Amino acid sequence: MNIKGFGREAFEQVHALEEQVTSIRLNPFKSVALAMNGKDNLTQSAICNLKSAIAWCPHGFYLPHRPSFTFDPLFHAGVYYVQEASSMFLWEVLKQTAGDNTNGMKVLDLCAAPGGKSTLLASYFQHGLVVANEVIKARAAVLVENITKWGSANVIVSNNDPKDFSALPGYFDIMVIDAPCSGSGLFRRDAQAINEWSEENVQLCSQRQQRILADAYAALKNGGLLVYSTCSYSKQEDEDILDWLCGNFEVENLPLSINGAWGIVETESDIHKAKGYRFYPYKVQGEGFFIAAFRKKDGIAEEYRVQGLTKTTKEETEATGRFIQEDSAFTFFKQGGGIIAIPVAFKNDVAALQKHLYLRKAGITAGSLKGSDFVPAHELAMSMIVNKNIPGIELAYPQAIQYLQKKDIETGNFEKGWSLATYGNINLGWMKVLPNRVNNYYPVEWRILKDAPGR
Ligand code: SAM
């Protein structure tokens, strides 16, 4: 392979070593809450064992070893996301190209499952709207789970083919395409990726990447930002795709400034000299990765004004409002029996997107009204918008695991009614305290199935 930065010997050596680099990215909202509460009792959690910071992402940290995330309640609570360090470079790309003023920006993460980039985007574009899309249905379900746990109200999850986005010309300010690829960048951590690799597959992936880009391109507005990435080392999927983009569309490649100490290699495509950035596991502490950014210079920029969300009744609005912090910042609408809260600013967007896409999740499902009783949804417990006055019941570590296994929780001297089960004062989910028992409302499909170690 004759590509800048590639060294056969170093490549083989790093793959022969059994070393695993494990990293996590903290959820800025939940980890701040945790820091304010103190984390003295949380020694089981990965967040108490951070090794060092990741240079290109302010929320990224390396861990000294890979812990059992399943038995860390804070993993289930969305306090952090386990993400490969090189991928977090997306943060630095956005910092250099999108800047800090992200108010009202509409962002599409086209190939989003399981949600690593989407949760990063949700943190970066706190005042924007992130559409996390995944074409494969089963993978979209995992994406919903991870986005729910992350808790941001400004994320919509859709389950669509890239070509469906052509119905929204000029809509998005930013489009991230973390394309399906031949996966050579993951050889170190996934032996199966080695068995599945072939020259033919690289070729197929390259054609698919072109198709995905061509299908989704119209949905990016003129002047919008396109970020393309893969976890492949193959030039056909990386630099050659940059050349293909420059040859077929009016795009301007955006060079980045790279700190020499980071070990990231800047490369250039053959024809159009477009810059891309390569991550080799023997130069950076992370896996193989490639990323490049472009400004779109053609097409339209469109404002969508569509009305048509199903309104909630006065009773539903009042009942929901009691469970929500600062309810005036949100608009409520009904969907499939559930009452959904979305930031007021994005009301028209939800309507426009709903018209053209299959939305699996939009904003935060707050709950539903059963007779005169409001039944809060798990999404609300995980979110940052849940009312801080709702009583919380702090669980010790073994109880927190039992709760997450959806087992019975001992009846204590708790206040009756809806309460939040918490660990480290971070919400794990709902409990309903009745006179003689406590009902555990943790979602059955997400419960921990394994027994805790030592049981
Ligand atoms: N962005 C994700 C993250 O950071 O967690 C990882 C995305 S993974 C590299 C690529 C995704 O593209 C997969 O979820 C895969 O299901 C999806 N995909 C596969 N074929 C596709 C296609 N033809 N069009 C769009 N997406 C596709």
Coordinates of C-alpha atoms and ligand atoms in Angstrom, one line a residue:
M1 CA 0.0 0.0 0.0
N2 CA 1.6 3.2 -1.1
I3 CA -0.1 5.8 1.0
K4 CA 1.3 8.6 3.1
G5 CA 1.8 7.5 6.7
F6 CA 1.5 3.8 6.0
G7 CA 4.4 1.7 7.3
R8 CA 4.1 -2.0 6.9
E9 CA 6.4 -3.0 9.7
A10 CA 4.8 -0.6 12.3
F11 CA 1.3 -1.7 11.1
E12 CA 2.1 -5.4 11.5
Q13 CA 3.7 -4.8 14.9
V14 CA 0.8 -2.8 16.4
H15 CA -1.6 -5.5 15.2
A16 CA 0.5 -8.3 16.7
L17 CA 0.4 -6.7 20.1
E18 CA -2.7 -7.6 22.0
E19 CA -3.0 -4.0 23.3
Q20 CA -6.6 -2.6 23.5
V21 CA -7.1 1.1 23.8
T22 CA -10.4 1.9 25.5
S23 CA -11.9 5.4 25.7
I24 CA -15.1 7.0 26.7
R25 CA -16.7 10.4 26.0
L26 CA -18.6 12.1 28.8
N27 CA -22.0 13.5 28.5
P28 CA -21.4 17.1 29.4
F29 CA -24.8 17.6 31.1
K30 CA -24.9 14.4 33.1
S31 CA -21.2 14.4 34.1
V32 CA -21.5 18.0 35.3
A33 CA -24.4 17.0 37.4
L34 CA -22.4 14.2 38.8
A35 CA -19.4 16.4 39.5
M36 CA -21.6 18.7 41.5
N37 CA -23.1 15.9 43.5
G38 CA -19.6 14.4 44.2
K39 CA -18.7 11.0 43.1
D40 CA -17.2 9.5 46.2
N41 CA -19.4 6.4 46.3
L42 CA -19.1 5.5 42.6
T43 CA -15.8 3.6 42.6
Q44 CA -17.4 0.9 40.4
S45 CA -17.9 3.4 37.6
A46 CA -15.5 3.9 34.7
I47 CA -15.7 7.6 35.3
C48 CA -13.7 7.2 38.5
N49 CA -10.9 5.5 36.6
L50 CA -10.0 7.9 33.8
K51 CA -6.4 7.7 32.7
S52 CA -5.8 10.7 30.5
A53 CA -7.6 13.2 28.3
I54 CA -8.0 12.8 24.5
A55 CA -6.3 15.9 22.9
W56 CA -8.9 16.6 20.2
C57 CA -12.2 16.2 22.2
P58 CA -12.8 18.0 25.5
H59 CA -15.1 15.3 26.8
G60 CA -12.9 12.3 25.7
F61 CA -10.8 10.2 28.1
Y62 CA -8.7 7.1 27.9
L63 CA -9.3 4.4 30.5
P64 CA -6.4 2.3 31.9
H65 CA -8.2 -1.0 30.9
R66 CA -11.6 -2.1 29.6
P67 CA -14.0 -2.5 32.6
S68 CA -17.3 -4.3 32.6
F69 CA -19.6 -1.5 31.3
T70 CA -22.7 -3.8 31.8
F71 CA -22.3 -3.5 35.5
D72 CA -21.7 0.2 35.6
P73 CA -25.1 1.9 36.3
L74 CA -23.7 5.2 35.0
F75 CA -23.2 3.5 31.6
H76 CA -26.9 2.7 31.4
A77 CA -27.7 6.2 32.7
G78 CA -26.0 7.8 29.7
V79 CA -23.3 9.6 31.7
Y80 CA -20.8 8.5 29.1
Y81 CA -20.5 6.7 25.7
V82 CA -17.9 4.2 24.9
Q83 CA -16.3 5.5 21.8
E84 CA -13.1 4.9 20.0
A85 CA -10.7 7.9 20.4
S86 CA -9.9 8.6 16.7
S87 CA -13.6 9.0 15.9
M88 CA -13.9 11.8 18.5
F89 CA -11.7 13.9 16.2
L90 CA -15.1 14.9 14.7
W91 CA -15.3 17.4 17.5
E92 CA -12.1 19.1 16.4
V93 CA -13.3 19.1 12.8
L94 CA -16.5 20.8 13.8
K95 CA -14.6 23.3 16.0
Q96 CA -12.5 24.3 13.0
T97 CA -15.2 24.3 10.3
A98 CA -18.6 24.9 12.0
G99 CA -17.4 27.2 14.8
D100 CA -19.1 27.9 18.1
N101 CA -22.3 29.6 17.1
T102 CA -24.5 26.6 16.5
N103 CA -27.8 28.1 17.4
G104 CA -30.6 26.7 15.2
M105 CA -28.3 24.6 13.0
K106 CA -29.8 21.5 11.5
V107 CA -27.5 18.6 11.4
L108 CA -27.9 15.2 9.6
D109 CA -25.9 12.2 10.8
L110 CA -26.8 10.0 7.8
C111 CA -25.2 6.6 8.8
A112 CA -25.7 6.9 12.5
A113 CA -26.1 3.6 14.3
P114 CA -25.0 2.7 17.0
G115 CA -24.8 6.4 17.8
G116 CA -21.2 7.4 18.6
K117 CA -21.1 10.4 16.2
S118 CA -24.7 11.3 17.0
T119 CA -24.2 11.6 20.7
L120 CA -21.1 13.7 20.0
L121 CA -23.2 15.9 17.6
A122 CA -25.9 16.2 20.3
S123 CA -23.4 17.6 22.7
Y124 CA -21.7 19.9 20.2
F125 CA -25.0 21.3 18.7
Q126 CA -26.7 21.9 22.0
H127 CA -28.8 24.6 20.5
G128 CA -29.3 22.9 17.1
L129 CA -31.3 20.0 15.8
V130 CA -29.6 16.7 15.1
V131 CA -31.3 14.1 12.9
A132 CA -29.7 10.7 13.5
N133 CA -30.6 8.4 10.7
E134 CA -30.0 4.7 10.2
V135 CA -31.2 2.6 7.2
I136 CA -31.1 -0.8 8.9
K137 CA -34.1 -1.3 11.1
A138 CA -32.5 -3.4 13.8
R139 CA -29.6 -1.0 14.0
A140 CA -32.0 1.9 14.3
A141 CA -33.4 0.3 17.4
V142 CA -30.0 0.3 19.0
L143 CA -29.6 4.0 17.9
V144 CA -32.9 4.9 19.7
E145 CA -31.6 3.2 22.8
N146 CA -28.3 5.1 22.9
I147 CA -29.9 8.4 22.0
T148 CA -32.6 7.9 24.7
K149 CA -29.9 7.2 27.3
W150 CA -27.9 10.3 26.2
G151 CA -31.1 12.3 27.0
S152 CA -30.8 15.3 24.6
A153 CA -34.2 16.8 23.6
N154 CA -32.8 18.1 20.3
V155 CA -32.3 14.8 18.6
I156 CA -34.6 13.0 16.1
V157 CA -34.0 9.4 15.1
S158 CA -35.1 8.4 11.6
N159 CA -35.0 5.0 9.8
N160 CA -34.6 5.9 6.2
D161 CA -32.6 5.2 3.0
P162 CA -30.3 8.0 2.1
K163 CA -32.3 8.7 -1.1
D164 CA -35.3 9.6 1.0
F165 CA -33.5 12.7 2.1
S166 CA -33.7 14.1 -1.5
A167 CA -37.3 15.1 -0.5
L168 CA -35.7 17.8 1.7
P169 CA -33.5 19.8 -0.7
G170 CA -31.2 22.4 0.9
Y171 CA -32.5 21.7 4.4
F172 CA -29.4 20.7 6.5
D173 CA -26.6 23.1 7.5
I174 CA -24.3 20.2 8.3
M175 CA -24.2 16.6 7.0
V176 CA -22.0 13.9 8.5
I177 CA -21.5 10.8 6.5
D178 CA -19.7 8.2 8.5
A179 CA -19.9 5.7 5.7
P180 CA -20.2 1.9 5.9
C181 CA -16.8 0.7 4.8
S182 CA -14.5 -2.4 4.5
G183 CA -13.5 -1.8 8.2
S184 CA -9.7 -2.3 8.0
G185 CA -9.3 0.4 10.6
L186 CA -10.9 -1.9 13.1
F187 CA -8.6 -5.0 12.5
R188 CA -6.9 -4.5 15.9
R189 CA -10.1 -4.9 17.9
D190 CA -12.2 -7.1 15.7
A191 CA -10.7 -10.3 14.3
Q192 CA -13.8 -10.9 12.2
A193 CA -13.2 -7.7 10.2
I194 CA -9.9 -9.3 9.0
N195 CA -11.8 -12.4 7.8
E196 CA -14.4 -10.3 6.0
W197 CA -11.9 -8.0 4.2
S198 CA -11.3 -8.5 0.5
E199 CA -10.3 -6.3 -2.5
E200 CA -13.8 -6.9 -4.0
N201 CA -15.5 -5.7 -0.8
V202 CA -13.3 -2.5 -0.9
Q203 CA -14.6 -1.9 -4.4
L204 CA -18.2 -2.6 -3.4
C205 CA -17.9 -0.3 -0.4
S206 CA -16.4 2.5 -2.6
Q207 CA -19.3 2.3 -5.0
R208 CA -21.8 2.3 -2.1
Q209 CA -20.1 5.3 -0.6
Q210 CA -20.5 7.2 -3.9
R211 CA -24.2 6.2 -4.1
I212 CA -24.8 7.3 -0.5
L213 CA -23.1 10.7 -1.0
A214 CA -25.0 11.2 -4.3
D215 CA -28.4 10.3 -2.8
A216 CA -28.1 12.6 0.2
Y217 CA -26.2 15.5 -1.3
A218 CA -29.3 17.5 -2.3
A219 CA -30.5 17.7 1.3
L220 CA -27.4 19.8 2.2
K221 CA -27.9 23.5 1.8
N222 CA -25.7 25.7 -0.4
G223 CA -22.9 26.9 1.9
G224 CA -23.5 23.8 4.2
L225 CA -20.7 21.7 5.6
L226 CA -20.1 18.1 4.6
V227 CA -18.0 15.8 6.8
Y228 CA -17.0 12.4 5.3
S229 CA -15.4 9.7 7.3
T230 CA -14.6 5.9 7.2
C231 CA -12.7 3.4 9.4
S232 CA -10.9 2.1 6.3
Y233 CA -7.3 2.5 5.2
S234 CA -8.1 1.9 1.6
K235 CA -7.5 4.8 -0.8
Q236 CA -10.5 3.8 -2.9
E237 CA -12.8 4.5 0.1
D238 CA -10.9 7.6 1.3
E239 CA -8.8 9.9 -1.0
D240 CA -10.5 8.5 -4.2
I241 CA -13.9 9.4 -2.7
L242 CA -12.7 12.9 -2.1
D243 CA -11.6 13.1 -5.8
W244 CA -15.0 11.7 -6.9
L245 CA -16.8 14.3 -4.8
C246 CA -14.8 17.2 -6.2
G247 CA -15.3 15.8 -9.7
N248 CA -19.0 15.5 -9.5
F249 CA -20.2 18.4 -7.3
E250 CA -19.3 22.0 -6.6
V251 CA -17.5 21.5 -3.3
E252 CA -14.6 23.3 -1.6
N253 CA -12.3 21.1 0.4
L254 CA -11.6 22.5 3.9
P255 CA -8.0 21.9 5.2
L256 CA -7.6 21.6 8.9
S257 CA -4.8 22.7 11.2
I258 CA -3.3 19.7 13.0
N259 CA -1.1 19.8 16.0
G260 CA 2.1 17.9 15.1
A261 CA 2.1 16.1 18.5
W262 CA -1.2 14.4 17.7
G263 CA 0.3 11.9 15.2
I264 CA -2.5 12.5 12.7
V265 CA -1.4 12.3 9.0
E266 CA -2.6 14.8 6.4
T267 CA -3.0 13.3 3.0
E268 CA -4.0 14.6 -0.4
S269 CA -6.2 13.1 -3.2
D270 CA -4.5 12.5 -6.5
I271 CA -6.5 14.7 -8.8
H272 CA -8.1 17.5 -6.9
K273 CA -5.5 17.6 -4.1
A274 CA -8.3 17.5 -1.5
K275 CA -6.9 17.1 2.1
G276 CA -8.0 14.2 4.3
Y277 CA -6.8 13.1 7.7
R278 CA -5.6 9.6 8.5
F279 CA -5.3 7.9 11.9
Y280 CA -2.9 5.0 12.2
P281 CA -2.9 3.0 15.4
Y282 CA 0.9 3.1 15.6
K283 CA 0.9 6.9 15.4
V284 CA -2.2 7.8 17.5
Q285 CA -3.7 6.2 20.5
G286 CA -6.8 5.0 18.7
E287 CA -8.0 2.9 15.8
G288 CA -7.7 3.4 12.1
F289 CA -9.9 6.3 10.8
F290 CA -10.1 8.8 8.0
I291 CA -12.0 12.1 7.9
A292 CA -12.3 15.1 5.5
A293 CA -14.5 18.2 5.3
F294 CA -16.1 20.2 2.5
R295 CA -18.2 23.3 1.9
K296 CA -21.0 22.9 -0.5
K297 CA -21.1 25.5 -3.3
D298 CA -24.1 24.6 -5.3
G299 CA -27.8 23.9 -4.9
I300 CA -30.3 25.8 -2.8
A301 CA -30.8 26.8 0.9
E302 CA -34.4 26.3 1.9
E303 CA -36.5 27.2 4.9
Y304 CA -39.3 24.8 5.6
R305 CA -42.5 26.0 7.1
V306 CA -44.9 23.2 7.6
Q307 CA -47.6 23.0 10.2
G308 CA -49.5 19.9 11.2
L309 CA -48.4 18.3 14.5
T310 CA -51.2 16.7 16.5
K311 CA -51.9 19.1 19.4
T312 CA -52.2 17.9 23.0
T313 CA -55.4 18.6 25.0
K314 CA -55.3 21.1 27.8
E315 CA -55.3 18.3 30.4
E316 CA -52.4 16.6 28.6
T317 CA -50.4 19.8 28.4
E318 CA -50.9 20.6 32.1
A319 CA -50.1 17.1 33.3
T320 CA -47.0 16.9 31.1
G321 CA -45.9 20.4 32.1
R322 CA -45.8 19.3 35.8
F323 CA -43.1 16.7 35.0
I324 CA -41.0 19.0 32.9
Q325 CA -38.4 21.6 33.8
E326 CA -39.0 25.0 32.1
D327 CA -41.9 23.7 30.1
S328 CA -42.3 27.0 28.3
A329 CA -39.1 26.1 26.2
F330 CA -40.9 23.1 24.7
T331 CA -43.9 22.5 22.6
F332 CA -45.9 19.3 23.1
F333 CA -47.5 17.2 20.4
K334 CA -49.1 13.7 20.3
Q335 CA -47.8 10.7 18.4
G336 CA -49.0 7.1 18.8
G337 CA -50.6 7.8 22.1
G338 CA -47.4 9.4 23.6
I339 CA -47.0 13.1 24.4
I340 CA -43.7 14.4 22.9
A341 CA -41.7 17.4 24.0
I342 CA -39.5 19.2 21.5
P343 CA -37.7 22.6 21.8
V344 CA -40.2 25.3 20.5
A345 CA -37.6 26.4 18.0
F346 CA -37.8 23.1 16.1
K347 CA -41.6 22.7 15.9
N348 CA -41.8 23.3 12.2
D349 CA -38.8 21.1 11.6
V350 CA -40.4 18.1 13.2
A351 CA -43.5 18.6 11.0
A352 CA -41.4 18.9 7.9
L353 CA -39.3 15.9 8.7
Q354 CA -42.3 13.8 9.7
K355 CA -43.8 14.4 6.3
H356 CA -40.9 12.8 4.4
L357 CA -39.2 10.5 6.8
Y358 CA -40.0 7.6 9.1
L359 CA -39.2 9.0 12.5
R360 CA -38.4 6.5 15.2
K361 CA -38.0 9.1 17.9
A362 CA -38.3 12.9 18.0
G363 CA -37.3 15.0 21.0
I364 CA -38.4 13.5 24.3
T365 CA -41.5 11.3 24.8
A366 CA -42.7 12.6 28.1
G367 CA -45.4 10.1 28.8
S368 CA -49.1 9.6 28.3
L369 CA -52.3 10.3 30.1
K370 CA -54.2 7.2 31.3
G371 CA -57.5 8.5 32.6
S372 CA -56.5 11.3 34.8
D373 CA -53.1 9.8 35.6
F374 CA -49.9 10.9 33.8
V375 CA -47.6 7.9 33.2
P376 CA -44.1 9.3 32.6
A377 CA -41.9 7.6 29.9
H378 CA -38.4 6.3 30.3
E379 CA -37.1 8.8 27.8
L380 CA -38.2 11.6 30.2
A381 CA -36.3 10.0 33.1
M382 CA -33.1 9.9 30.9
S383 CA -33.5 13.4 29.7
M384 CA -32.2 16.7 30.9
I385 CA -35.7 18.2 30.8
V386 CA -37.3 16.2 33.6
N387 CA -38.5 18.3 36.5
K388 CA -35.9 18.6 39.2
N389 CA -38.6 18.6 41.9
I390 CA -39.6 15.0 41.3
P391 CA -38.5 12.9 44.2
G392 CA -35.4 10.8 43.6
I393 CA -34.6 7.6 45.5
E394 CA -30.9 7.1 45.7
L395 CA -29.9 3.4 45.3
A396 CA -26.8 1.8 46.6
Y397 CA -24.7 -0.1 44.0
P398 CA -26.3 -3.6 44.4
Q399 CA -29.8 -2.1 44.4
A400 CA -29.0 0.0 41.3
I401 CA -27.9 -3.2 39.5
Q402 CA -31.1 -4.9 40.7
Y403 CA -33.1 -2.0 39.4
L404 CA -31.4 -2.3 36.0
Q405 CA -32.1 -6.0 36.0
K406 CA -35.8 -5.0 36.5
K407 CA -35.9 -7.0 39.7
D408 CA -38.0 -6.0 42.7
I409 CA -36.7 -3.2 44.9
E410 CA -37.3 -3.4 48.7
T411 CA -40.0 -1.1 50.0
G412 CA -38.5 1.6 52.1
N413 CA -40.0 4.5 53.8
F414 CA -40.4 6.3 50.5
E415 CA -42.8 9.1 49.4
K416 CA -45.7 7.5 47.5
G417 CA -46.1 8.1 43.8
W418 CA -43.8 8.5 40.9
S419 CA -40.1 8.7 41.8
L420 CA -36.8 8.6 40.0
A421 CA -34.4 5.7 40.8
T422 CA -31.0 7.4 41.0
Y423 CA -27.4 6.3 41.3
G424 CA -24.9 9.1 42.2
N425 CA -28.0 11.3 41.9
I426 CA -28.1 10.5 38.2
N427 CA -31.5 9.1 37.0
L428 CA -31.7 5.5 36.1
G429 CA -35.5 5.4 35.4
W430 CA -38.9 5.5 37.0
M431 CA -40.3 3.7 40.0
K432 CA -43.8 4.0 41.4
V433 CA -44.1 3.7 45.1
L434 CA -47.3 2.1 46.2
P435 CA -48.4 1.5 49.9
N436 CA -47.1 -2.0 50.0
R437 CA -44.6 -2.3 47.1
V438 CA -42.5 -0.5 44.6
N439 CA -43.1 -1.0 40.9
N440 CA -40.0 -1.0 38.8
Y441 CA -40.6 0.8 35.4
Y442 CA -37.2 0.1 33.8
P443 CA -37.8 -0.9 30.1
V444 CA -37.9 -4.6 29.9
E445 CA -36.0 -4.7 26.6
W446 CA -33.0 -2.9 28.0
R447 CA -32.7 -4.7 31.3
I448 CA -29.4 -6.3 32.3
L449 CA -29.8 -10.0 31.6
K450 CA -26.6 -11.3 33.1
D451 CA -26.1 -11.9 36.8
A452 CA -23.8 -9.6 38.6
P453 CA -20.3 -10.9 39.0
G454 CA -19.9 -13.1 42.2
R455 CA -23.5 -14.1 42.3
Ligands
SAM1 N1 -21.7 6.7 12.8 C1 -21.8 5.5 13.6 C2 -21.2 5.7 14.9 O1 -20.3 6.6 15.1 O2 -21.6 5.1 15.9 C3 -21.2 4.3 12.9 C4 -21.7 4.1 11.5 S1 -21.1 2.7 10.6 C5 -19.5 3.1 10.2 C6 -22.0 2.8 9.1 C7 -23.5 2.7 9.2 O3 -24.0 2.8 7.9 C8 -24.0 1.4 9.8 O4 -24.8 1.6 10.8 C9 -24.7 0.7 8.6 O5 -25.9 0.0 9.0 C10 -25.1 1.9 7.8 N2 -25.3 1.5 6.3 C11 -25.1 0.3 5.7 N3 -25.5 0.4 4.4 C12 -25.9 1.6 4.2 C13 -26.5 2.3 3.1 N4 -26.6 1.7 1.9 N5 -26.9 3.6 3.2 C14 -26.7 4.2 4.4 N6 -26.2 3.6 5.5 C15 -25.8 2.4 5.4

